[in-house]
Amino acid sequence: MVLLNLLGRAAARTSLAYPVTQKYAGASLSIACRSFSRDSSSGSHSDFEPKRKQVSDEEEAKKMIAGHVRDNKIMLYMKGNPSMPMCGFSARVVKVLQDEGVDFSSVNVLDYPAIREGVKQFSEWPTIPQLYVKGEFIGGCDIITGMHESGELEEILKDIKKQ
Amino acid sequence: MNNSEQFPVETSIIKKLEEGLDPMVLKVINESHMHNVPKNSETHFKVVVVSEKFTEKELKSLIKRHRLVNSILKDEIATEGPVHALSIVAKTPEQWQKMAEQSDGEENISIGTSPNCRGGDGSLPRRSS
């Protein structure tokens, strides 16, 4: 059984079982996924260790991704997380979203190889980062940067900011 | 060893984009040296393509243009392929001309700098210090 401990002002979800970090302008909040297995081989009880949900199957990953992009208005698949990106292209997209002043959710694909591959198949796009807004794949670093500079991105995000 | 033997990926990218897009301007820039990979790697590229083909109605949006370039280079950028990152600048001749005017000459056009490496995720061989 996976219990979710949600911090911050996001609506409480009863069965959110995927590894999404919610980034609020200025602060990064992690969603801790805890499972109650009884593996006691490490000495300390596993109840006290944060556990990651195992995502082993690409079909399962794609279903999860469909859920992520449906449930999170701005969804970023990146390398690393917003407070510590592990790739310059991912870092640039994070910066753009911060400059746009929006809250967003993200998944660190480096922790989840099945999601890393699954998201490429889902969007038919070969690289990470990938940004989805209102369920639609918008683009990677070049496109997001270009749209930010042209004002197109602000237009797309306008409705979301109002809510 | 000539250029195409030393840099087979770059050679292949140039050939495929020339055949697929008949570009007016084509620059294929190996940016691997900006990343944490060994010398003479061919893992990170920036391509600048100016083509009449992008004036087609269905290629008006950036994402459609990028998808077309991705499909032309699909073997290079596949997960098991050699290219780890591909930065694309895709313009119509008119857009390129406008950029040239704004920059006082084609040679001054800024195509943007790719972001600095953040060390990578460990999946590629590292540059030896």
PDB file of C-alpha atoms in Angstrom, chain A residues 89, chain B residues 7 9-11 13-14 17 25-35 41-49 73 83 85-89 96 109-114:
ATOM      1  CA  PHE A  89      18.562  22.222 -20.977  1.00  0.00           C
TER       2      PHE A  89
ATOM      3  CA  PHE B   7      33.254  12.862 -37.673  1.00  0.00           C
ATOM      4  CA  VAL B   9      27.807  11.520 -37.159  1.00  0.00           C
ATOM      5  CA  GLU B  10      28.215  15.121 -38.242  1.00  0.00           C
ATOM      6  CA  THR B  11      28.686  13.984 -41.845  1.00  0.00           C
ATOM      7  CA  ILE B  13      23.506  14.745 -40.163  1.00  0.00           C
ATOM      8  CA  ILE B  14      24.623  17.151 -42.889  1.00  0.00           C
ATOM      9  CA  LEU B  17      19.318  17.414 -43.726  1.00  0.00           C
ATOM     10  CA  VAL B  25      21.502  27.745 -45.029  1.00  0.00           C
ATOM     11  CA  LEU B  26      22.699  24.765 -43.038  1.00  0.00           C
ATOM     12  CA  LYS B  27      24.993  24.858 -40.046  1.00  0.00           C
ATOM     13  CA  VAL B  28      25.694  21.726 -38.052  1.00  0.00           C
ATOM     14  CA  ILE B  29      27.586  22.580 -34.914  1.00  0.00           C
ATOM     15  CA  ASN B  30      29.122  19.945 -32.709  1.00  0.00           C
ATOM     16  CA  GLU B  31      28.641  21.190 -29.149  1.00  0.00           C
ATOM     17  CA  SER B  32      29.945  18.088 -27.451  1.00  0.00           C
ATOM     18  CA  HIS B  33      32.997  19.981 -26.151  1.00  0.00           C
ATOM     19  CA  MET B  34      30.614  21.991 -23.936  1.00  0.00           C
ATOM     20  CA  HIS B  35      29.634  18.829 -22.130  1.00  0.00           C
ATOM     21  CA  SER B  41      32.719  13.127 -29.102  1.00  0.00           C
ATOM     22  CA  GLU B  42      29.702  13.538 -31.343  1.00  0.00           C
ATOM     23  CA  THR B  43      26.959  13.521 -28.735  1.00  0.00           C
ATOM     24  CA  HIS B  44      25.593  17.079 -28.598  1.00  0.00           C
ATOM     25  CA  PHE B  45      24.699  19.095 -31.702  1.00  0.00           C
ATOM     26  CA  LYS B  46      23.079  22.349 -32.689  1.00  0.00           C
ATOM     27  CA  VAL B  47      21.600  22.540 -36.202  1.00  0.00           C
ATOM     28  CA  VAL B  48      20.595  25.739 -37.940  1.00  0.00           C
ATOM     29  CA  VAL B  49      18.375  25.091 -40.960  1.00  0.00           C
ATOM     30  CA  LEU B  73      17.575  12.427 -37.912  1.00  0.00           C
ATOM     31  CA  VAL B  83      23.267  11.887 -30.364  1.00  0.00           C
ATOM     32  CA  ALA B  85      21.035  16.250 -27.323  1.00  0.00           C
ATOM     33  CA  LEU B  86      19.916  18.149 -30.404  1.00  0.00           C
ATOM     34  CA  SER B  87      19.269  21.869 -30.448  1.00  0.00           C
ATOM     35  CA  ILE B  88      17.330  23.087 -33.504  1.00  0.00           C
ATOM     36  CA  VAL B  89      16.965  26.505 -35.092  1.00  0.00           C
ATOM     37  CA  TRP B  96      16.374  34.441 -41.654  1.00  0.00           C
ATOM     38  CA  ILE B 109      23.018  36.642 -36.557  1.00  0.00           C
ATOM     39  CA  SER B 110      22.860  35.282 -33.053  1.00  0.00           C
ATOM     40  CA  ILE B 111      21.601  31.715 -32.976  1.00  0.00           C
ATOM     41  CA  GLY B 112      21.606  31.594 -29.218  1.00  0.00           C
ATOM     42  CA  THR B 113      24.004  29.840 -26.942  1.00  0.00           C
ATOM     43  CA  SER B 114      23.161  26.440 -25.632  1.00  0.00           C
TER      44      SER B 114
END
